Amino acid sequence: MKQISTQVVIVGAGPAGMILALLLEMAGVDCVVLERRARDDVLARIRAGVLEPSAVEFLRESGLVTRLDRLGRPRNGSRIAWQDRPSMMIDVKRWTGTEMMAYGQTFLTEDLYAQSDVLGTRLFEEVDHLKIEGIDSSRPTLEFWTPKGNLHITCDYVIGCDGSRGHCVTLIPEAKRQIFKRVYPFGWLGILAETPPVDDFTYIYHSEGFALATQRGPNLSRYYVQTPLDQGIEAWPDDRFWETFLHRAPKDLAEQVVTGPSIEKSLAPLRSRVVEPMRWGNLFLAGDAAHLVPPTGAKGLNLAISDVRLLSRALLAHYQDGTDELLDRYSEDALRRVWTASNLSWRLTRLLHVFPGEPAIDARLRLCDYEELLENEDLQRVLARDYAGVSST
Ligand code: FAS
Ligand code: PHB
């Protein structure tokens, strides 16, 4: 079995793992990345689409994202359209002076993998039978299988960036970890279509269910509809999807929609989940490995970026300055932002979705919340700041 010694091992090569690996590499910290899937599988995933201002600034300054200004599309905010009511803007530009950026996670992951090729990052793909030991020792070890043979690694730190179904969270003793979770009684069915998108990212509330119009490029639109959990993708042929979306969309928006055959279709269950703590010994968790938010607030990817921004600074302080204060504070600092973002995501999910079996009063109370938001600029400012992630940076 091949033996490797390194400083940091990162488990998971999604956005969190790859951003962290590249930041450490560029700063001269030796690291190894382990990924369960093949590169092409990771790059084929269709996921998030919106970056917060602070994430855009961080990625631009880091030099990790090479196409942001070419393929990204700045956005002043997102629109909420409400059945039989005026629509409103979550006006990030007005209330924070900053802009969101429409930049698909697929573009980001492609940029990161291209940078890892340039830097020669040690990335082991199709890893299996991963065994991690000694996270509470000074030299944790990892053993795993790859198509090119078995490896044994000794390191200083293990970073769990292995997503919502990852293994690393289980390394925190059950009696010492707390997992807060909520499962929503519906999911989002998302499609990609090679059609020009509508102007505004628009969240739609309709008595029959939520919908969302967004985009991935000038001729690549992305749409979602709320769907019951007991219906799989096979229950949603394109015709039914478009009919449902156009029925839920207000007339002025529906008229903008250019329908077309879906080139990708996926069903995402909505869940909230927070793991405390995000550190145990020399194991740190980052990204979906530590938290999940319903995509309503467009926070998942942005939280992952926020985690590795904190963690990269903390690890560099350890290796370059010999100080561990930031490492010791990581879990507390990261969780503060995680809870703020989780709360926003929950608030928007409750406001914009019909909950199956809810009493009729809930729909009326939801309408009261929306009408108050329409009329109250203080509430609009708070929502815009939370949506932009400004209130918690
Ligand atoms: P990821 O899940 O992206 O990456 C984890 C990686 O770890 C994966 O590549 C996995 O293969 C690997 N891994 C797992 N176990 C391993 C093991 N034992 N060994 C090695 N590797 C292992 N967020 C938004 O902001 N907006 C959205 O619209 C949105 N839509 C989404 C739709 C779907 C269907 C899903 C699943 C998520 C969506 N998200 C969205 C959230 C998503 O973008 C995540 O927040 C983001 O991918 C987080 O990145 P990572 O933490 O790197 O986790
Ligand atoms: C997306 O572009 O896929 C998207 C945008 C905003 C959200 C969720 C998803 O809240």
Tab-separated table of C-alpha atoms and ligand atoms in Angstrom:
chain	number	residue	atom	x	y	z
A	1	MET	CA	0.000	0.000	0.000
A	2	LYS	CA	1.369	3.405	-1.014
A	3	GLN	CA	2.132	5.690	1.963
A	4	ILE	CA	1.663	9.489	1.721
A	5	SER	CA	2.295	12.180	4.338
A	6	THR	CA	0.683	15.590	3.889
A	7	GLN	CA	-0.575	18.542	5.898
A	8	VAL	CA	-4.304	18.629	5.012
A	9	VAL	CA	-6.586	15.973	3.537
A	10	ILE	CA	-9.865	17.217	2.059
A	11	VAL	CA	-12.648	14.660	1.646
A	12	GLY	CA	-14.951	15.682	-1.193
A	13	ALA	CA	-14.204	17.581	-4.403
A	14	GLY	CA	-17.345	19.671	-4.740
A	15	PRO	CA	-17.174	23.471	-4.514
A	16	ALA	CA	-16.227	23.503	-0.813
A	17	GLY	CA	-13.429	20.957	-1.124
A	18	MET	CA	-11.996	22.326	-4.332
A	19	ILE	CA	-12.010	25.997	-3.282
A	20	LEU	CA	-10.250	25.076	-0.039
A	21	ALA	CA	-7.702	22.851	-1.796
A	22	LEU	CA	-6.786	25.545	-4.308
A	23	LEU	CA	-6.458	28.259	-1.671
A	24	LEU	CA	-4.148	26.053	0.398
A	25	GLU	CA	-2.123	24.987	-2.657
A	26	MET	CA	-1.638	28.595	-3.764
A	27	ALA	CA	-0.400	29.447	-0.253
A	28	GLY	CA	2.063	26.556	-0.230
A	29	VAL	CA	0.180	24.300	2.180
A	30	ASP	CA	0.442	20.682	1.076
A	31	CYS	CA	-2.938	18.999	0.625
A	32	VAL	CA	-4.610	15.971	-0.942
A	33	VAL	CA	-8.234	15.775	-2.129
A	34	LEU	CA	-10.293	12.564	-2.111
A	35	GLU	CA	-13.414	12.318	-4.281
A	36	ARG	CA	-15.814	9.390	-4.382
A	37	ARG	CA	-17.062	10.055	-7.916
A	38	ALA	CA	-15.285	10.474	-11.250
A	39	ARG	CA	-14.512	14.043	-12.298
A	40	ASP	CA	-17.063	14.014	-15.128
A	41	ASP	CA	-19.825	12.993	-12.709
A	42	VAL	CA	-19.009	15.941	-10.444
A	43	LEU	CA	-18.883	18.343	-13.391
A	44	ALA	CA	-22.216	17.077	-14.752
A	45	ARG	CA	-24.167	18.132	-11.661
A	46	ILE	CA	-26.716	20.941	-12.146
A	47	ARG	CA	-27.150	22.755	-8.839
A	48	ALA	CA	-26.955	26.313	-7.578
A	49	GLY	CA	-27.200	29.424	-9.655
A	50	VAL	CA	-26.788	32.519	-7.506
A	51	LEU	CA	-23.730	34.004	-5.776
A	52	GLU	CA	-23.950	36.564	-2.982
A	53	PRO	CA	-21.924	39.776	-3.290
A	54	SER	CA	-19.365	38.629	-0.683
A	55	ALA	CA	-18.910	35.287	-2.477
A	56	VAL	CA	-18.378	37.099	-5.804
A	57	GLU	CA	-15.806	39.423	-4.221
A	58	PHE	CA	-13.988	36.530	-2.528
A	59	LEU	CA	-13.881	34.350	-5.655
A	60	ARG	CA	-12.788	37.271	-7.833
A	61	GLU	CA	-9.999	38.290	-5.393
A	62	SER	CA	-8.820	34.697	-5.039
A	63	GLY	CA	-8.419	34.377	-8.833
A	64	LEU	CA	-10.095	30.975	-8.655
A	65	VAL	CA	-12.985	31.840	-10.968
A	66	THR	CA	-11.791	32.786	-14.419
A	67	ARG	CA	-15.074	33.367	-16.244
A	68	LEU	CA	-17.144	35.229	-13.669
A	69	ASP	CA	-17.218	38.516	-15.569
A	70	ARG	CA	-17.700	36.813	-18.942
A	71	LEU	CA	-20.381	34.254	-18.072
A	72	GLY	CA	-21.781	35.713	-14.872
A	73	ARG	CA	-24.716	38.095	-14.981
A	74	PRO	CA	-24.990	40.745	-12.241
A	75	ARG	CA	-28.437	40.983	-10.678
A	76	ASN	CA	-29.958	43.769	-8.598
A	77	GLY	CA	-31.991	41.181	-6.728
A	78	SER	CA	-34.854	38.762	-7.284
A	79	ARG	CA	-38.579	39.283	-7.751
A	80	ILE	CA	-41.449	37.794	-5.758
A	81	ALA	CA	-44.663	37.367	-7.783
A	82	TRP	CA	-47.800	36.614	-5.769
A	83	GLN	CA	-51.067	35.247	-7.160
A	84	ASP	CA	-53.502	38.157	-7.659
A	85	ARG	CA	-51.237	40.631	-5.883
A	86	PRO	CA	-48.589	43.125	-7.075
A	87	SER	CA	-45.093	41.670	-7.345
A	88	MET	CA	-42.105	43.089	-5.433
A	89	MET	CA	-38.331	43.098	-5.759
A	90	ILE	CA	-35.979	41.702	-3.133
A	91	ASP	CA	-33.939	44.758	-4.049
A	92	VAL	CA	-30.372	43.914	-3.004
A	93	LYS	CA	-28.932	46.844	-4.995
A	94	ARG	CA	-31.176	49.439	-3.324
A	95	TRP	CA	-30.846	48.176	0.231
A	96	THR	CA	-27.213	47.033	0.303
A	97	GLY	CA	-25.539	48.897	-2.585
A	98	THR	CA	-24.198	45.552	-3.853
A	99	GLU	CA	-25.246	43.055	-6.526
A	100	MET	CA	-25.904	39.325	-6.643
A	101	MET	CA	-24.407	37.338	-9.532
A	102	ALA	CA	-26.091	34.665	-11.608
A	103	TYR	CA	-23.278	32.128	-12.080
A	104	GLY	CA	-24.128	28.451	-12.278
A	105	GLN	CA	-22.387	26.091	-9.858
A	106	THR	CA	-21.433	24.038	-12.903
A	107	PHE	CA	-19.388	26.964	-14.263
A	108	LEU	CA	-17.755	27.370	-10.831
A	109	THR	CA	-16.855	23.691	-10.553
A	110	GLU	CA	-15.428	23.712	-14.091
A	111	ASP	CA	-13.262	26.728	-13.184
A	112	LEU	CA	-12.042	25.014	-10.015
A	113	TYR	CA	-11.105	21.776	-11.765
A	114	ALA	CA	-9.299	23.729	-14.488
A	115	GLN	CA	-7.311	25.580	-11.802
A	116	SER	CA	-6.528	22.291	-10.043
A	117	ASP	CA	-5.017	21.008	-13.317
A	118	VAL	CA	-2.857	24.123	-13.518
A	119	LEU	CA	-1.682	23.797	-9.921
A	120	GLY	CA	-1.253	20.021	-10.111
A	121	THR	CA	-3.529	19.391	-7.129
A	122	ARG	CA	-3.278	15.817	-5.824
A	123	LEU	CA	-6.908	14.775	-6.426
A	124	PHE	CA	-7.772	11.079	-6.074
A	125	GLU	CA	-11.022	10.228	-7.878
A	126	GLU	CA	-13.333	7.242	-7.492
A	127	VAL	CA	-12.156	6.727	-3.929
A	128	ASP	CA	-13.860	3.909	-2.040
A	129	HIS	CA	-13.623	1.968	1.223
A	130	LEU	CA	-12.449	5.143	2.950
A	131	LYS	CA	-11.357	4.629	6.558
A	132	ILE	CA	-10.410	7.632	8.698
A	133	GLU	CA	-8.805	7.215	12.115
A	134	GLY	CA	-7.161	9.334	14.797
A	135	ILE	CA	-8.980	12.636	14.258
A	136	ASP	CA	-8.422	13.316	17.947
A	137	SER	CA	-4.693	12.585	17.587
A	138	SER	CA	-2.009	14.905	16.215
A	139	ARG	CA	-1.640	12.787	13.048
A	140	PRO	CA	-4.947	11.441	11.715
A	141	THR	CA	-4.694	8.661	9.110
A	142	LEU	CA	-6.819	7.738	6.099
A	143	GLU	CA	-6.850	4.511	4.122
A	144	PHE	CA	-8.777	4.086	0.890
A	145	TRP	CA	-9.065	2.243	-2.385
A	146	THR	CA	-8.747	3.849	-5.822
A	147	PRO	CA	-8.789	2.247	-9.294
A	148	LYS	CA	-4.990	2.772	-9.259
A	149	GLY	CA	-4.398	1.025	-5.941
A	150	ASN	CA	-4.765	1.411	-2.174
A	151	LEU	CA	-3.297	4.327	-0.265
A	152	HIS	CA	-2.504	5.232	3.312
A	153	ILE	CA	-2.210	8.932	4.219
A	154	THR	CA	-0.990	10.573	7.427
A	155	CYS	CA	-1.841	14.262	7.886
A	156	ASP	CA	-2.327	17.126	10.331
A	157	TYR	CA	-5.981	17.881	9.534
A	158	VAL	CA	-8.946	16.189	7.848
A	159	ILE	CA	-11.534	18.488	6.269
A	160	GLY	CA	-14.952	16.931	5.659
A	161	CYS	CA	-16.343	18.539	2.486
A	162	ASP	CA	-18.203	15.348	1.609
A	163	GLY	CA	-21.689	16.780	1.270
A	164	SER	CA	-25.048	16.007	2.845
A	165	ARG	CA	-24.622	12.226	2.795
A	166	GLY	CA	-20.962	12.254	3.679
A	167	HIS	CA	-19.044	10.038	6.057
A	168	CYS	CA	-17.041	12.639	7.974
A	169	VAL	CA	-19.882	13.864	10.181
A	170	THR	CA	-20.094	10.360	11.680
A	171	LEU	CA	-16.540	10.737	13.014
A	172	ILE	CA	-17.817	13.193	15.614
A	173	PRO	CA	-18.887	11.023	18.582
A	174	GLU	CA	-22.670	10.725	18.571
A	175	ALA	CA	-22.867	11.887	22.177
A	176	LYS	CA	-20.890	15.014	21.300
A	177	ARG	CA	-22.716	16.091	18.161
A	178	GLN	CA	-26.157	17.576	17.673
A	179	ILE	CA	-27.908	17.433	14.308
A	180	PHE	CA	-30.826	19.825	13.875
A	181	LYS	CA	-33.070	18.899	10.974
A	182	ARG	CA	-36.350	19.507	9.236
A	183	VAL	CA	-37.765	17.687	6.199
A	184	TYR	CA	-40.211	19.735	4.114
A	185	PRO	CA	-43.297	17.915	2.774
A	186	PHE	CA	-42.506	18.788	-0.846
A	187	GLY	CA	-39.656	19.015	-3.325
A	188	TRP	CA	-38.546	21.115	-6.284
A	189	LEU	CA	-38.658	19.724	-9.779
A	190	GLY	CA	-36.101	21.637	-11.836
A	191	ILE	CA	-35.541	21.697	-15.599
A	192	LEU	CA	-33.006	23.249	-17.918
A	193	ALA	CA	-34.161	24.358	-21.377
A	194	GLU	CA	-32.168	25.889	-24.224
A	195	THR	CA	-34.448	28.908	-24.414
A	196	PRO	CA	-33.931	32.581	-23.568
A	197	PRO	CA	-34.694	33.122	-19.874
A	198	VAL	CA	-37.123	35.667	-18.446
A	199	ASP	CA	-35.627	38.985	-17.311
A	200	ASP	CA	-35.882	38.637	-13.526
A	201	PHE	CA	-35.170	35.692	-11.228
A	202	THR	CA	-38.762	35.334	-10.033
A	203	TYR	CA	-40.097	33.405	-7.025
A	204	ILE	CA	-43.777	32.665	-7.551
A	205	TYR	CA	-46.388	32.025	-4.866
A	206	HIS	CA	-49.566	30.369	-6.105
A	207	SER	CA	-52.317	28.596	-4.134
A	208	GLU	CA	-51.448	25.403	-6.031
A	209	GLY	CA	-47.714	25.632	-5.325
A	210	PHE	CA	-44.423	27.472	-5.642
A	211	ALA	CA	-42.500	28.051	-8.854
A	212	LEU	CA	-39.224	29.773	-9.757
A	213	ALA	CA	-37.870	31.233	-12.988
A	214	THR	CA	-34.087	31.638	-13.198
A	215	GLN	CA	-31.323	31.053	-15.713
A	216	ARG	CA	-27.855	29.680	-16.501
A	217	GLY	CA	-27.010	31.839	-19.529
A	218	PRO	CA	-28.477	33.997	-22.330
A	219	ASN	CA	-29.970	30.928	-23.961
A	220	LEU	CA	-30.227	28.552	-21.040
A	221	SER	CA	-33.224	28.957	-18.777
A	222	ARG	CA	-33.900	27.138	-15.533
A	223	TYR	CA	-37.334	26.675	-14.019
A	224	TYR	CA	-38.630	24.912	-10.903
A	225	VAL	CA	-42.062	23.919	-9.644
A	226	GLN	CA	-43.002	22.684	-6.176
A	227	THR	CA	-43.973	19.048	-6.398
A	228	PRO	CA	-45.380	16.490	-3.935
A	229	LEU	CA	-42.777	14.078	-2.546
A	230	ASP	CA	-44.678	11.020	-3.793
A	231	GLN	CA	-44.228	11.974	-7.451
A	232	GLY	CA	-41.026	11.013	-9.233
A	233	ILE	CA	-39.591	12.597	-12.374
A	234	GLU	CA	-41.535	10.119	-14.521
A	235	ALA	CA	-44.754	11.841	-13.343
A	236	TRP	CA	-43.490	15.097	-14.877
A	237	PRO	CA	-43.206	14.967	-18.667
A	238	ASP	CA	-42.256	18.339	-20.179
A	239	ASP	CA	-45.831	19.153	-21.186
A	240	ARG	CA	-47.053	18.781	-17.613
A	241	PHE	CA	-44.129	20.801	-16.302
A	242	TRP	CA	-44.743	23.737	-18.644
A	243	GLU	CA	-48.512	23.663	-18.112
A	244	THR	CA	-47.985	23.751	-14.332
A	245	PHE	CA	-45.393	26.498	-14.460
A	246	LEU	CA	-47.433	28.717	-16.798
A	247	HIS	CA	-50.534	28.180	-14.663
A	248	ARG	CA	-48.731	29.286	-11.491
A	249	ALA	CA	-46.897	32.216	-13.095
A	250	PRO	CA	-48.645	35.604	-13.244
A	251	LYS	CA	-49.818	36.534	-16.741
A	252	ASP	CA	-47.136	39.159	-17.394
A	253	LEU	CA	-44.403	36.634	-16.545
A	254	ALA	CA	-46.016	33.691	-18.330
A	255	GLU	CA	-46.071	35.785	-21.518
A	256	GLN	CA	-42.241	36.147	-21.329
A	257	VAL	CA	-41.610	32.413	-20.943
A	258	VAL	CA	-40.179	30.617	-23.973
A	259	THR	CA	-40.875	26.926	-23.454
A	260	GLY	CA	-38.852	24.118	-24.998
A	261	PRO	CA	-37.721	20.544	-24.449
A	262	SER	CA	-35.905	19.956	-21.153
A	263	ILE	CA	-32.236	19.039	-21.513
A	264	GLU	CA	-31.980	18.241	-17.817
A	265	LYS	CA	-34.613	17.425	-15.214
A	266	SER	CA	-34.004	16.761	-11.509
A	267	LEU	CA	-35.990	16.447	-8.332
A	268	ALA	CA	-34.567	17.946	-5.129
A	269	PRO	CA	-36.170	17.259	-1.738
A	270	LEU	CA	-36.128	20.277	0.562
A	271	ARG	CA	-34.368	19.813	3.867
A	272	SER	CA	-32.861	21.970	6.620
A	273	ARG	CA	-29.976	20.467	8.591
A	274	VAL	CA	-27.267	21.872	10.838
A	275	VAL	CA	-24.499	19.863	12.507
A	276	GLU	CA	-22.967	21.186	15.719
A	277	PRO	CA	-20.059	21.416	16.282
A	278	MET	CA	-18.338	21.808	12.883
A	279	ARG	CA	-15.040	20.693	14.397
A	280	TRP	CA	-13.935	17.698	16.421
A	281	GLY	CA	-10.247	17.335	17.238
A	282	ASN	CA	-8.383	17.686	13.933
A	283	LEU	CA	-11.531	17.144	11.837
A	284	PHE	CA	-13.316	20.181	10.404
A	285	LEU	CA	-16.608	20.117	8.449
A	286	ALA	CA	-17.436	22.583	5.664
A	287	GLY	CA	-20.275	23.013	3.175
A	288	ASP	CA	-23.165	20.591	2.868
A	289	ALA	CA	-21.307	18.135	5.121
A	290	ALA	CA	-22.213	20.493	7.968
A	291	HIS	CA	-25.442	22.118	6.860
A	292	LEU	CA	-28.287	21.942	4.376
A	293	VAL	CA	-30.764	24.679	3.567
A	294	PRO	CA	-33.834	24.579	1.313
A	295	PRO	CA	-32.720	26.274	-1.975
A	296	THR	CA	-35.409	28.970	-1.592
A	297	GLY	CA	-32.884	31.436	-0.205
A	298	ALA	CA	-30.107	30.489	-2.673
A	299	LYS	CA	-27.809	29.938	0.315
A	300	GLY	CA	-26.349	26.413	0.025
A	301	LEU	CA	-23.445	27.160	-2.249
A	302	ASN	CA	-22.846	30.562	-0.647
A	303	LEU	CA	-22.592	28.998	2.816
A	304	ALA	CA	-20.096	26.446	1.489
A	305	ILE	CA	-17.974	29.285	0.121
A	306	SER	CA	-18.268	31.167	3.407
A	307	ASP	CA	-17.117	28.116	5.399
A	308	VAL	CA	-13.986	27.520	3.339
A	309	ARG	CA	-13.194	31.231	3.323
A	310	LEU	CA	-13.058	31.085	7.136
A	311	LEU	CA	-11.274	27.722	7.212
A	312	SER	CA	-8.611	28.644	4.658
A	313	ARG	CA	-7.721	31.749	6.682
A	314	ALA	CA	-7.567	29.689	9.874
A	315	LEU	CA	-5.343	26.993	8.354
A	316	LEU	CA	-3.017	29.581	6.817
A	317	ALA	CA	-2.742	31.339	10.200
A	318	HIS	CA	-1.728	27.986	11.687
A	319	TYR	CA	0.878	27.131	9.074
A	320	GLN	CA	2.214	30.612	8.336
A	321	ASP	CA	1.939	32.381	11.714
A	322	GLY	CA	1.793	29.477	14.126
A	323	THR	CA	-1.447	30.785	15.636
A	324	ASP	CA	-4.521	28.615	16.215
A	325	GLU	CA	-7.058	31.173	17.430
A	326	LEU	CA	-8.978	31.150	14.123
A	327	LEU	CA	-8.989	27.339	14.006
A	328	ASP	CA	-10.288	27.250	17.575
A	329	ARG	CA	-13.056	29.735	16.655
A	330	TYR	CA	-13.965	28.206	13.289
A	331	SER	CA	-17.013	26.234	14.394
A	332	GLU	CA	-18.498	29.136	16.334
A	333	ASP	CA	-17.780	31.675	13.576
A	334	ALA	CA	-19.124	29.433	10.802
A	335	LEU	CA	-22.263	28.413	12.707
A	336	ARG	CA	-23.242	32.046	13.333
A	337	ARG	CA	-23.577	32.545	9.583
A	338	VAL	CA	-25.087	29.101	9.037
A	339	TRP	CA	-27.948	29.793	11.440
A	340	THR	CA	-28.651	33.225	9.950
A	341	ALA	CA	-28.803	31.734	6.455
A	342	SER	CA	-30.852	28.756	7.670
A	343	ASN	CA	-33.352	31.137	9.214
A	344	LEU	CA	-33.693	33.189	6.009
A	345	SER	CA	-34.131	30.020	3.947
A	346	TRP	CA	-36.790	28.758	6.330
A	347	ARG	CA	-38.647	32.112	6.344
A	348	LEU	CA	-38.711	32.302	2.540
A	349	THR	CA	-39.707	28.638	2.221
A	350	ARG	CA	-42.625	29.109	4.618
A	351	LEU	CA	-43.693	32.315	2.868
A	352	LEU	CA	-43.596	30.951	-0.678
A	353	HIS	CA	-44.788	27.339	-0.454
A	354	VAL	CA	-48.154	25.721	0.106
A	355	PHE	CA	-47.793	23.071	2.826
A	356	PRO	CA	-49.906	19.998	2.007
A	357	GLY	CA	-52.775	19.568	4.460
A	358	GLU	CA	-52.249	22.954	6.116
A	359	PRO	CA	-55.370	24.614	7.611
A	360	ALA	CA	-56.941	27.332	5.397
A	361	ILE	CA	-55.905	29.960	7.948
A	362	ASP	CA	-52.225	29.410	7.092
A	363	ALA	CA	-52.739	30.656	3.518
A	364	ARG	CA	-54.463	33.797	4.837
A	365	LEU	CA	-51.714	34.436	7.385
A	366	ARG	CA	-49.130	33.919	4.627
A	367	LEU	CA	-50.926	36.534	2.521
A	368	CYS	CA	-50.843	38.933	5.511
A	369	ASP	CA	-47.059	38.443	5.699
A	370	TYR	CA	-46.706	39.227	2.009
A	371	GLU	CA	-48.967	42.289	2.103
A	372	GLU	CA	-47.019	43.637	5.072
A	373	LEU	CA	-43.783	43.076	3.130
A	374	LEU	CA	-45.271	44.929	0.147
A	375	GLU	CA	-46.032	47.958	2.302
A	376	ASN	CA	-43.158	48.046	4.806
A	377	GLU	CA	-39.775	49.233	3.552
A	378	ASP	CA	-38.058	48.218	6.804
A	379	LEU	CA	-39.148	44.608	6.225
A	380	GLN	CA	-38.004	44.869	2.598
A	381	ARG	CA	-34.589	46.135	3.696
A	382	VAL	CA	-34.141	43.323	6.232
A	383	LEU	CA	-35.169	40.708	3.652
A	384	ALA	CA	-32.804	42.136	1.012
A	385	ARG	CA	-29.865	42.217	3.454
A	386	ASP	CA	-30.509	38.659	4.615
A	387	TYR	CA	-30.954	37.466	1.014
A	388	ALA	CA	-27.656	39.103	0.027
A	389	GLY	CA	-25.936	37.630	3.089
A	390	VAL	CA	-24.922	41.142	4.106
A	391	SER	CA	-26.505	41.086	7.544
A	392	SER	CA	-24.313	38.210	8.702
A	393	THR	CA	-20.919	38.954	7.179
B	1	FAS	P1	-21.238	18.816	-2.612
B	1	FAS	O1	-22.328	17.853	-2.284
B	1	FAS	O2	-21.362	19.676	-3.817
B	1	FAS	O3	-19.854	18.019	-2.781
B	1	FAS	C1	-19.527	16.969	-1.895
B	1	FAS	C2	-18.603	16.039	-2.657
B	1	FAS	O4	-18.152	15.019	-1.770
B	1	FAS	C3	-19.324	15.329	-3.807
B	1	FAS	O5	-18.598	15.502	-5.004
B	1	FAS	C4	-19.358	13.865	-3.371
B	1	FAS	O6	-19.249	12.978	-4.464
B	1	FAS	C5	-18.143	13.787	-2.464
B	1	FAS	N1	-18.179	12.713	-1.460
B	1	FAS	C6	-19.228	12.315	-0.716
B	1	FAS	N2	-18.858	11.298	0.108
B	1	FAS	C7	-17.529	11.062	-0.127
B	1	FAS	C8	-16.570	10.149	0.386
B	1	FAS	N3	-16.911	9.273	1.333
B	1	FAS	N4	-15.311	10.183	-0.106
B	1	FAS	C9	-14.968	11.105	-1.048
B	1	FAS	N5	-15.826	12.004	-1.597
B	1	FAS	C10	-17.092	11.972	-1.128
B	1	FAS	N6	-27.627	25.617	-3.473
B	1	FAS	C11	-27.963	26.883	-3.833
B	1	FAS	O7	-27.400	27.833	-3.279
B	1	FAS	N7	-28.930	27.101	-4.792
B	1	FAS	C12	-29.542	26.063	-5.444
B	1	FAS	O8	-30.378	26.273	-6.308
B	1	FAS	C13	-29.200	24.736	-5.120
B	1	FAS	N8	-29.776	23.678	-5.771
B	1	FAS	C14	-29.411	22.401	-5.433
B	1	FAS	C15	-29.978	21.292	-6.098
B	1	FAS	C16	-29.621	19.978	-5.738
B	1	FAS	C17	-30.227	18.808	-6.476
B	1	FAS	C18	-28.693	19.764	-4.683
B	1	FAS	C19	-28.318	18.355	-4.259
B	1	FAS	C20	-28.126	20.848	-4.026
B	1	FAS	C21	-28.468	22.175	-4.410
B	1	FAS	N9	-27.910	23.296	-3.788
B	1	FAS	C22	-28.235	24.558	-4.109
B	1	FAS	C23	-26.944	23.131	-2.759
B	1	FAS	C24	-25.603	22.832	-3.407
B	1	FAS	O9	-25.322	23.782	-4.386
B	1	FAS	C25	-24.592	22.760	-2.300
B	1	FAS	O10	-24.767	23.813	-1.373
B	1	FAS	C26	-23.176	22.756	-2.772
B	1	FAS	O11	-23.023	21.741	-3.729
B	1	FAS	C27	-22.313	22.529	-1.541
B	1	FAS	O12	-21.055	22.178	-1.957
B	1	FAS	P2	-20.216	21.076	-1.141
B	1	FAS	O13	-20.314	21.367	0.298
B	1	FAS	O14	-18.898	21.036	-1.808
B	1	FAS	O15	-21.020	19.707	-1.313
B	2	PHB	C1	-31.089	28.675	-9.441
B	2	PHB	O1	-30.690	29.520	-10.261
B	2	PHB	O2	-31.002	27.431	-9.633
B	2	PHB	C2	-31.694	29.161	-8.144
B	2	PHB	C3	-31.816	30.525	-7.931
B	2	PHB	C4	-32.353	30.968	-6.725
B	2	PHB	C5	-32.756	30.042	-5.780
B	2	PHB	C6	-32.620	28.672	-6.003
B	2	PHB	C7	-32.096	28.232	-7.199
B	2	PHB	O3	-33.270	30.465	-4.594
